[in-house]
PDB file of C-alpha atoms and ligand atoms in Angstrom:
ATOM      1  CA  MET A 335       5.583 -23.095  -5.676  1.00 78.00           C
ATOM      2  CA  SER A 336       6.159 -20.320  -4.481  1.00 92.00           C
ATOM      3  CA  VAL A 337       6.724 -17.064  -6.961  1.00 97.00           C
ATOM      4  CA  THR A 338       8.384 -14.321  -5.950  1.00 97.00           C
ATOM      5  CA  LEU A 339       7.011 -11.267  -5.469  1.00 98.00           C
ATOM      6  CA  SER A 340       8.812  -7.380  -5.866  1.00 98.00           C
ATOM      7  CA  ALA A 341       8.383  -5.168  -2.605  1.00 98.00           C
ATOM      8  CA  GLU A 342       8.872  -2.808  -0.179  1.00 98.00           C
ATOM      9  CA  PRO A 343      10.900  -2.577   2.041  1.00 98.00           C
ATOM     10  CA  ALA A 344      13.152  -5.338   0.488  1.00 98.00           C
ATOM     11  CA  ASP A 345      10.536  -9.025  -1.773  1.00 98.00           C
ATOM     12  CA  LEU A 346       8.551 -12.087  -0.834  1.00 97.00           C
ATOM     13  CA  GLY A 347       8.493 -15.257  -1.442  1.00 97.00           C
ATOM     14  CA  PHE A 348       4.654 -16.374  -1.610  1.00 98.00           C
ATOM     15  CA  ASP A 349       3.326 -20.109  -2.766  1.00 98.00           C
ATOM     16  CA  PRO A 350      -0.374 -19.045  -4.483  1.00 98.00           C
ATOM     17  CA  ALA A 351      -2.138 -21.804  -2.270  1.00 98.00           C
ATOM     18  CA  THR A 352      -1.407 -20.476   0.685  1.00 98.00           C
ATOM     19  CA  THR A 353      -2.060 -17.053   0.299  1.00 98.00           C
ATOM     20  CA  ALA A 354      -5.149 -15.541   0.287  1.00 98.00           C
ATOM     21  CA  LEU A 355      -6.624 -11.941  -1.397  1.00 98.00           C
ATOM     22  CA  VAL A 356      -7.844  -9.608   1.050  1.00 99.00           C
ATOM     23  CA  ILE A 357     -10.247  -7.504  -0.119  1.00 99.00           C
ATOM     24  CA  ILE A 358     -11.585  -5.100   2.429  1.00 99.00           C
ATOM     25  CA  ASP A 359     -14.640  -3.272   2.438  1.00 98.00           C
ATOM     26  CA  MET A 360     -14.868  -1.724  -1.306  1.00 98.00           C
ATOM     27  CA  GLN A 361     -18.399  -1.711  -0.494  1.00 98.00           C
ATOM     28  CA  ARG A 362     -21.178   1.014  -1.637  1.00 97.00           C
ATOM     29  CA  ASP A 363     -21.099   3.013   0.771  1.00 94.00           C
ATOM     30  CA  PHE A 364     -18.061   3.877   0.738  1.00 96.00           C
ATOM     31  CA  LEU A 365     -17.736   4.059  -3.212  1.00 97.00           C
ATOM     32  CA  GLU A 366     -20.217   5.549  -4.588  1.00 95.00           C
ATOM     33  CA  PRO A 367     -21.808   9.282  -4.820  1.00 89.00           C
ATOM     34  CA  GLY A 368     -24.927   9.413  -1.931  1.00 80.00           C
ATOM     35  CA  GLY A 369     -23.436   6.720   0.037  1.00 82.00           C
ATOM     36  CA  PHE A 370     -21.893   6.921   3.433  1.00 83.00           C
ATOM     37  CA  GLY A 371     -18.298   9.018   2.280  1.00 89.00           C
ATOM     38  CA  GLU A 372     -19.697  11.193   0.905  1.00 87.00           C
ATOM     39  CA  THR A 373     -22.069  11.665   3.358  1.00 79.00           C
ATOM     40  CA  LEU A 374     -19.453  12.817   5.688  1.00 82.00           C
ATOM     41  CA  GLY A 375     -18.351  15.381   2.764  1.00 88.00           C
ATOM     42  CA  ASN A 376     -15.717  13.243   0.728  1.00 92.00           C
ATOM     43  CA  ASP A 377     -14.254  12.400  -2.193  1.00 94.00           C
ATOM     44  CA  VAL A 378     -15.511   9.882  -3.834  1.00 94.00           C
ATOM     45  CA  SER A 379     -13.392   9.685  -6.692  1.00 94.00           C
ATOM     46  CA  LEU A 380     -10.471   8.820  -5.207  1.00 96.00           C
ATOM     47  CA  LEU A 381     -11.167   5.563  -4.042  1.00 97.00           C
ATOM     48  CA  LEU A 382     -13.841   4.668  -7.193  1.00 96.00           C
ATOM     49  CA  ALA A 383      -9.298   4.653  -8.447  1.00 96.00           C
ATOM     50  CA  ALA A 384      -8.287   1.115  -6.964  1.00 98.00           C
ATOM     51  CA  VAL A 385     -11.725  -0.696  -8.421  1.00 98.00           C
ATOM     52  CA  ALA A 386     -10.000  -1.281 -11.501  1.00 98.00           C
ATOM     53  CA  PRO A 387      -6.453  -2.876  -9.859  1.00 98.00           C
ATOM     54  CA  CYS A 388      -8.486  -4.503  -7.679  1.00 98.00           C
ATOM     55  CA  ARG A 389     -10.144  -5.576  -9.511  1.00 98.00           C
ATOM     56  CA  SER A 390      -7.743  -7.224 -11.656  1.00 98.00           C
ATOM     57  CA  VAL A 391      -6.033  -8.990  -8.954  1.00 98.00           C
ATOM     58  CA  LEU A 392      -8.804 -10.498  -8.433  1.00 98.00           C
ATOM     59  CA  ALA A 393      -9.447 -11.997 -11.340  1.00 98.00           C
ATOM     60  CA  ALA A 394      -5.410 -12.879 -11.413  1.00 98.00           C
ATOM     61  CA  ALA A 395      -6.386 -14.912  -8.519  1.00 98.00           C
ATOM     62  CA  ARG A 396      -8.850 -16.673  -9.712  1.00 97.00           C
ATOM     63  CA  ARG A 397      -7.401 -18.127 -12.393  1.00 97.00           C
ATOM     64  CA  THR A 398      -4.545 -19.193 -10.545  1.00 96.00           C
ATOM     65  CA  GLY A 399      -7.113 -20.506  -8.034  1.00 96.00           C
ATOM     66  CA  MET A 400      -5.286 -18.509  -4.808  1.00 97.00           C
ATOM     67  CA  LEU A 401      -8.325 -18.520  -1.903  1.00 98.00           C
ATOM     68  CA  VAL A 402     -10.728 -14.892  -1.698  1.00 98.00           C
ATOM     69  CA  VAL A 403     -12.074 -12.674   0.946  1.00 98.00           C
ATOM     70  CA  TYR A 404     -14.299  -9.822   0.939  1.00 99.00           C
ATOM     71  CA  THR A 405     -14.992  -7.883   4.326  1.00 99.00           C
ATOM     72  CA  ARG A 406     -17.878  -6.205   4.371  1.00 98.00           C
ATOM     73  CA  GLU A 407     -17.950  -2.832   7.507  1.00 97.00           C
ATOM     74  CA  GLY A 408     -21.650  -2.690   8.109  1.00 97.00           C
ATOM     75  CA  HIS A 409     -23.844  -3.867  11.995  1.00 97.00           C
ATOM     76  CA  LEU A 410     -26.862  -5.200  12.968  1.00 98.00           C
ATOM     77  CA  PRO A 411     -30.206  -3.537  12.045  1.00 98.00           C
ATOM     78  CA  ASP A 412     -30.495  -2.948  15.844  1.00 98.00           C
ATOM     79  CA  LEU A 413     -26.796  -1.585  16.479  1.00 97.00           C
ATOM     80  CA  SER A 414     -25.855  -3.939  18.838  1.00 97.00           C
ATOM     81  CA  ASP A 415     -23.351  -4.670  17.614  1.00 97.00           C
ATOM     82  CA  ALA A 416     -22.155  -1.265  17.650  1.00 97.00           C
ATOM     83  CA  PRO A 417     -20.640  -0.380  20.801  1.00 96.00           C
ATOM     84  CA  PRO A 418     -21.536   3.043  21.728  1.00 95.00           C
ATOM     85  CA  ALA A 419     -18.154   5.150  21.297  1.00 94.00           C
ATOM     86  CA  LYS A 420     -18.900   4.423  17.286  1.00 92.00           C
ATOM     87  CA  LEU A 421     -22.311   5.633  16.874  1.00 93.00           C
ATOM     88  CA  GLU A 422     -21.850   8.888  18.626  1.00 92.00           C
ATOM     89  CA  ARG A 423     -19.253   9.781  16.608  1.00 87.00           C
ATOM     90  CA  GLY A 424     -19.602  12.621  13.548  1.00 80.00           C
ATOM     91  CA  GLU A 425     -23.244  14.478  11.938  1.00 81.00           C
ATOM     92  CA  PRO A 426     -26.552  12.541  13.872  1.00 80.00           C
ATOM     93  CA  THR A 427     -28.462  12.590  10.020  1.00 79.00           C
ATOM     94  CA  ALA A 428     -24.888  10.906   8.884  1.00 80.00           C
ATOM     95  CA  ARG A 429     -24.285   8.777  12.269  1.00 89.00           C
ATOM     96  CA  ILE A 430     -24.688   4.405  11.740  1.00 91.00           C
ATOM     97  CA  GLY A 431     -27.056   3.525  11.094  1.00 93.00           C
ATOM     98  CA  ALA A 432     -29.536   6.610   9.614  1.00 92.00           C
ATOM     99  CA  PRO A 433     -31.230   6.776   6.947  1.00 92.00           C
ATOM    100  CA  GLY A 434     -29.343   7.526   3.783  1.00 87.00           C
ATOM    101  CA  PRO A 435     -29.291   7.338  -0.210  1.00 86.00           C
ATOM    102  CA  MET A 436     -28.394   3.186  -0.719  1.00 93.00           C
ATOM    103  CA  GLY A 437     -30.410   3.065   2.662  1.00 94.00           C
ATOM    104  CA  ARG A 438     -28.985   2.766   6.366  1.00 94.00           C
ATOM    105  CA  ILE A 439     -25.911   3.715   6.211  1.00 92.00           C
ATOM    106  CA  LEU A 440     -23.247   0.621   7.109  1.00 93.00           C
ATOM    107  CA  ILE A 441     -25.995  -1.404   8.169  1.00 96.00           C
ATOM    108  CA  ARG A 442     -25.877  -4.772   6.927  1.00 98.00           C
ATOM    109  CA  GLY A 443     -29.008  -5.500   4.296  1.00 98.00           C
ATOM    110  CA  GLU A 444     -28.826  -2.243   2.981  1.00 97.00           C
ATOM    111  CA  PRO A 445     -27.632  -1.242  -0.359  1.00 97.00           C
ATOM    112  CA  GLY A 446     -25.352   0.451   0.266  1.00 96.00           C
ATOM    113  CA  HIS A 447     -23.998  -2.394   1.870  1.00 97.00           C
ATOM    114  CA  ASP A 448     -22.820  -4.204  -1.059  1.00 98.00           C
ATOM    115  CA  ILE A 449     -19.610  -4.901  -2.552  1.00 98.00           C
ATOM    116  CA  VAL A 450     -19.239  -2.342  -5.489  1.00 98.00           C
ATOM    117  CA  PRO A 451     -20.880  -4.096  -8.387  1.00 98.00           C
ATOM    118  CA  ASP A 452     -17.623  -4.532 -10.337  1.00 98.00           C
ATOM    119  CA  LEU A 453     -15.979  -6.971  -7.498  1.00 98.00           C
ATOM    120  CA  ALA A 454     -18.558  -8.713  -6.976  1.00 98.00           C
ATOM    121  CA  PRO A 455     -18.526 -11.345  -4.734  1.00 98.00           C
ATOM    122  CA  SER A 456     -18.845 -14.810  -6.908  1.00 97.00           C
ATOM    123  CA  ALA A 457     -20.523 -17.427  -5.675  1.00 94.00           C
ATOM    124  CA  GLY A 458     -18.846 -19.551  -3.219  1.00 90.00           C
ATOM    125  CA  GLU A 459     -16.125 -16.487  -2.095  1.00 96.00           C
ATOM    126  CA  ILE A 460     -16.047 -15.800   0.838  1.00 98.00           C
ATOM    127  CA  VAL A 461     -17.853 -12.710   2.589  1.00 98.00           C
ATOM    128  CA  ILE A 462     -16.700 -11.450   6.084  1.00 98.00           C
ATOM    129  CA  ASP A 463     -18.920  -8.866   8.127  1.00 98.00           C
ATOM    130  CA  LYS A 464     -17.112  -7.218  10.392  1.00 98.00           C
ATOM    131  CA  PRO A 465     -17.745  -4.743  13.376  1.00 98.00           C
ATOM    132  CA  GLY A 466     -14.950  -2.965  13.589  1.00 98.00           C
ATOM    133  CA  LYS A 467     -12.230  -1.310  11.138  1.00 97.00           C
ATOM    134  CA  GLY A 468     -10.227  -4.571  10.939  1.00 98.00           C
ATOM    135  CA  ALA A 469     -11.248  -7.829   9.557  1.00 99.00           C
ATOM    136  CA  PHE A 470      -9.989  -9.995  12.000  1.00 98.00           C
ATOM    137  CA  TYR A 471     -11.686  -8.300  15.389  1.00 98.00           C
ATOM    138  CA  ALA A 472     -15.032  -9.874  15.987  1.00 98.00           C
ATOM    139  CA  THR A 473     -15.351 -12.457  12.372  1.00 98.00           C
ATOM    140  CA  GLU A 474     -14.510 -16.285  11.692  1.00 98.00           C
ATOM    141  CA  LEU A 475     -11.212 -14.512   9.402  1.00 98.00           C
ATOM    142  CA  GLY A 476      -8.442 -16.427  12.055  1.00 98.00           C
ATOM    143  CA  ALA A 477     -10.714 -19.228  11.320  1.00 98.00           C
ATOM    144  CA  VAL A 478     -10.843 -19.668   7.705  1.00 98.00           C
ATOM    145  CA  LEU A 479      -7.329 -18.799   6.601  1.00 98.00           C
ATOM    146  CA  ALA A 480      -6.241 -20.652   9.054  1.00 98.00           C
ATOM    147  CA  GLU A 481      -8.378 -23.404   8.358  1.00 98.00           C
ATOM    148  CA  ARG A 482      -6.634 -23.654   4.669  1.00 98.00           C
ATOM    149  CA  GLY A 483      -3.015 -23.077   6.532  1.00 98.00           C
ATOM    150  CA  ILE A 484      -3.202 -19.508   5.056  1.00 98.00           C
ATOM    151  CA  ALA A 485       0.118 -17.772   5.622  1.00 98.00           C
ATOM    152  CA  THR A 486       0.387 -15.203   2.762  1.00 98.00           C
ATOM    153  CA  LEU A 487      -1.842 -12.016   3.342  1.00 99.00           C
ATOM    154  CA  LEU A 488      -2.403 -10.051  -0.473  1.00 99.00           C
ATOM    155  CA  VAL A 489      -4.340  -6.847   0.766  1.00 99.00           C
ATOM    156  CA  CYS A 490      -6.603  -4.287  -1.233  1.00 99.00           C
ATOM    157  CA  GLY A 491     -10.051  -1.997  -0.522  1.00 98.00           C
ATOM    158  CA  VAL A 492     -10.340   1.349   1.147  1.00 98.00           C
ATOM    159  CA  THR A 493     -10.105   2.301   2.805  1.00 97.00           C
ATOM    160  CA  THR A 494      -5.733   2.194   3.157  1.00 98.00           C
ATOM    161  CA  GLU A 495      -5.051   3.998   6.914  1.00 98.00           C
ATOM    162  CA  VAL A 496      -8.249   2.592   8.650  1.00 97.00           C
ATOM    163  CA  CYS A 497      -8.922  -0.480   7.890  1.00 98.00           C
ATOM    164  CA  VAL A 498      -6.617  -1.771   5.805  1.00 98.00           C
ATOM    165  CA  HIS A 499      -3.662  -0.419   8.449  1.00 98.00           C
ATOM    166  CA  THR A 500      -5.594  -2.028  10.798  1.00 98.00           C
ATOM    167  CA  THR A 501      -6.268  -5.227   8.997  1.00 99.00           C
ATOM    168  CA  ILE A 502      -2.605  -5.193   8.363  1.00 99.00           C
ATOM    169  CA  ARG A 503      -1.821  -4.501  12.134  1.00 98.00           C
ATOM    170  CA  GLU A 504      -3.418  -6.861  13.272  1.00 98.00           C
ATOM    171  CA  GLY A 505      -2.694  -9.657  10.700  1.00 98.00           C
ATOM    172  CA  ASN A 506       0.784  -8.850  11.590  1.00 98.00           C
ATOM    173  CA  ASP A 507       0.785  -9.662  15.464  1.00 98.00           C
ATOM    174  CA  ARG A 508      -0.985 -12.976  15.076  1.00 98.00           C
ATOM    175  CA  GLY A 509       2.210 -13.695  11.701  1.00 98.00           C
ATOM    176  CA  TYR A 510       0.647 -13.387   8.385  1.00 98.00           C
ATOM    177  CA  ARG A 511       2.594 -12.247   5.963  1.00 98.00           C
ATOM    178  CA  CYS A 512       0.262  -8.702   5.486  1.00 99.00           C
ATOM    179  CA  VAL A 513       1.857  -6.809   1.465  1.00 99.00           C
ATOM    180  CA  ALA A 514      -0.648  -3.981   0.847  1.00 99.00           C
ATOM    181  CA  LEU A 515      -0.682  -3.143  -2.252  1.00 99.00           C
ATOM    182  CA  ALA A 516      -0.674   0.473  -2.583  1.00 99.00           C
ATOM    183  CA  ASP A 517      -2.381   1.010  -6.369  1.00 98.00           C
ATOM    184  CA  CYS A 518      -4.608  -1.344  -4.678  1.00 99.00           C
ATOM    185  CA  CYS A 519      -5.626   1.128  -1.795  1.00 98.00           C
ATOM    186  CA  ALA A 520      -7.082   4.052  -1.789  1.00 98.00           C
ATOM    187  CA  SER A 521      -7.561   7.260   0.757  1.00 98.00           C
ATOM    188  CA  TYR A 522     -10.194  10.066   0.577  1.00 96.00           C
ATOM    189  CA  PHE A 523      -6.704  11.409   1.478  1.00 96.00           C
ATOM    190  CA  PRO A 524      -4.409  10.735  -0.309  1.00 97.00           C
ATOM    191  CA  GLU A 525      -1.278  11.840   2.138  1.00 98.00           C
ATOM    192  CA  PHE A 526      -2.812   9.525   4.713  1.00 98.00           C
ATOM    193  CA  HIS A 527      -3.315   7.059   2.039  1.00 98.00           C
ATOM    194  CA  ARG A 528       0.389   7.445   0.452  1.00 98.00           C
ATOM    195  CA  ILE A 529       1.948   7.580   4.421  1.00 98.00           C
ATOM    196  CA  GLY A 530      -0.036   5.241   5.809  1.00 98.00           C
ATOM    197  CA  LEU A 531       1.985   2.661   3.179  1.00 98.00           C
ATOM    198  CA  GLU A 532       4.587   4.105   3.866  1.00 98.00           C
ATOM    199  CA  MET A 533       4.051   3.242   8.363  1.00 98.00           C
ATOM    200  CA  ILE A 534       3.502   0.115   6.741  1.00 98.00           C
ATOM    201  CA  LYS A 535       7.495  -0.286   5.331  1.00 98.00           C
ATOM    202  CA  ALA A 536       9.014   1.417   7.564  1.00 98.00           C
ATOM    203  CA  GLN A 537      12.105   0.690   9.699  1.00 98.00           C
ATOM    204  CA  GLY A 538      11.989  -2.858   7.475  1.00 98.00           C
ATOM    205  CA  GLY A 539       9.208  -3.472   7.510  1.00 98.00           C
ATOM    206  CA  ILE A 540       6.980  -2.347  10.561  1.00 98.00           C
ATOM    207  CA  PHE A 541       4.192  -4.130  10.770  1.00 97.00           C
ATOM    208  CA  GLY A 542       4.569  -6.090   6.649  1.00 98.00           C
ATOM    209  CA  TRP A 543       5.209  -4.954   2.742  1.00 99.00           C
ATOM    210  CA  VAL A 544       3.627  -2.848  -0.507  1.00 99.00           C
ATOM    211  CA  SER A 545       3.321  -3.757  -3.086  1.00 99.00           C
ATOM    212  CA  SER A 546       1.503  -3.260  -6.648  1.00 99.00           C
ATOM    213  CA  SER A 547      -1.026  -4.633  -8.207  1.00 98.00           C
ATOM    214  CA  GLU A 548       1.525  -4.616 -11.237  1.00 98.00           C
ATOM    215  CA  ALA A 549       3.937  -6.495  -8.419  1.00 98.00           C
ATOM    216  CA  VAL A 550       1.271  -9.714  -8.648  1.00 98.00           C
ATOM    217  CA  LEU A 551       0.931  -9.674 -12.086  1.00 98.00           C
ATOM    218  CA  THR A 552       4.064 -10.361 -12.435  1.00 98.00           C
ATOM    219  CA  ALA A 553       4.884 -12.938  -9.920  1.00 98.00           C
ATOM    220  CA  LEU A 554       1.587 -14.428 -10.649  1.00 96.00           C
ATOM    221  CA  ALA A 555       2.884 -14.971 -14.815  1.00 94.00           C
ATOM    222  CA  THR A 556       5.822 -16.093 -13.894  1.00 81.00           C
ATOM    223  CA  PRO A 557       7.096 -19.027 -13.577  1.00 67.00           C
ATOM    224  CA  GLY A 558       8.222 -20.888  -9.553  1.00 64.00           C
TER     225      GLY A 558
HETATM  226  N1  TIU B1232     -13.332   0.841   5.515  1.00 51.03           N
HETATM  227  C1  TIU B1232     -12.850   1.876   6.529  1.00 51.03           C
HETATM  228  O1  TIU B1232     -12.132   2.041   5.957  1.00 51.03           O
HETATM  229  N2  TIU B1232     -14.274   2.058   7.413  1.00 51.03           N
HETATM  230  C2  TIU B1232     -13.969   3.733   7.299  1.00 51.03           C
HETATM  231  O2  TIU B1232     -15.210   4.132   8.517  1.00 51.03           O
HETATM  232  N3  TIU B1232     -13.748   4.555   6.806  1.00 51.03           N
HETATM  233  C3  TIU B1232     -12.816   5.854   6.711  1.00 51.03           C
HETATM  234  O3  TIU B1232     -12.157   6.504   6.147  1.00 51.03           O
HETATM  235  N4  TIU B1232     -13.859   6.465   6.957  1.00 51.03           N
END
């Protein structure tokens, strides 16, 4: 059953059975006051705005039986999966692995690494731990999607211009139709969010589409 999604630069059809909702890095460290994002000097309320739209798409995806995949950016406690080039940047007190208000920053198993409670994965949903910005790099995501015959990715999460963008670029190169859901994504920099979305859909959709939570809810509520 294919449904039509209102999107830019053009509408596209998708079959919920071969579509995955991919929720990128909606982690306490990025979104909550006192986490890594705020430690870096960012206004985390800009990211919190994406939680409610993301939650509504997540509920619709679950009702439809669509595959839901969550990702978390983070590293092993001994940092053996983090390249020096990633570790050496930023103020020493705010670097990956440094102690923060929600445990060691971006370290697996620490409270800050968890997904925010409003978007907590249900039992049986897939959570991919990733060491990079893109969700395909050094993870099982490609195998998980291939095993289920997934063709389209509806992408939510943070931040628009970093992990969402990198994942959409990686997905596009691997042949997936990648759709960024604008209000379900956010950045600490409103300008980067806006331009990041424009970059995806420019030039006839150079590496994807841009749509919204409302458009997904409408598409899933409309018989194909
Ligand atoms: N998930 C993600 O985007 N990781 C980042 O480090 N993003 C920033 O914008 N800092």
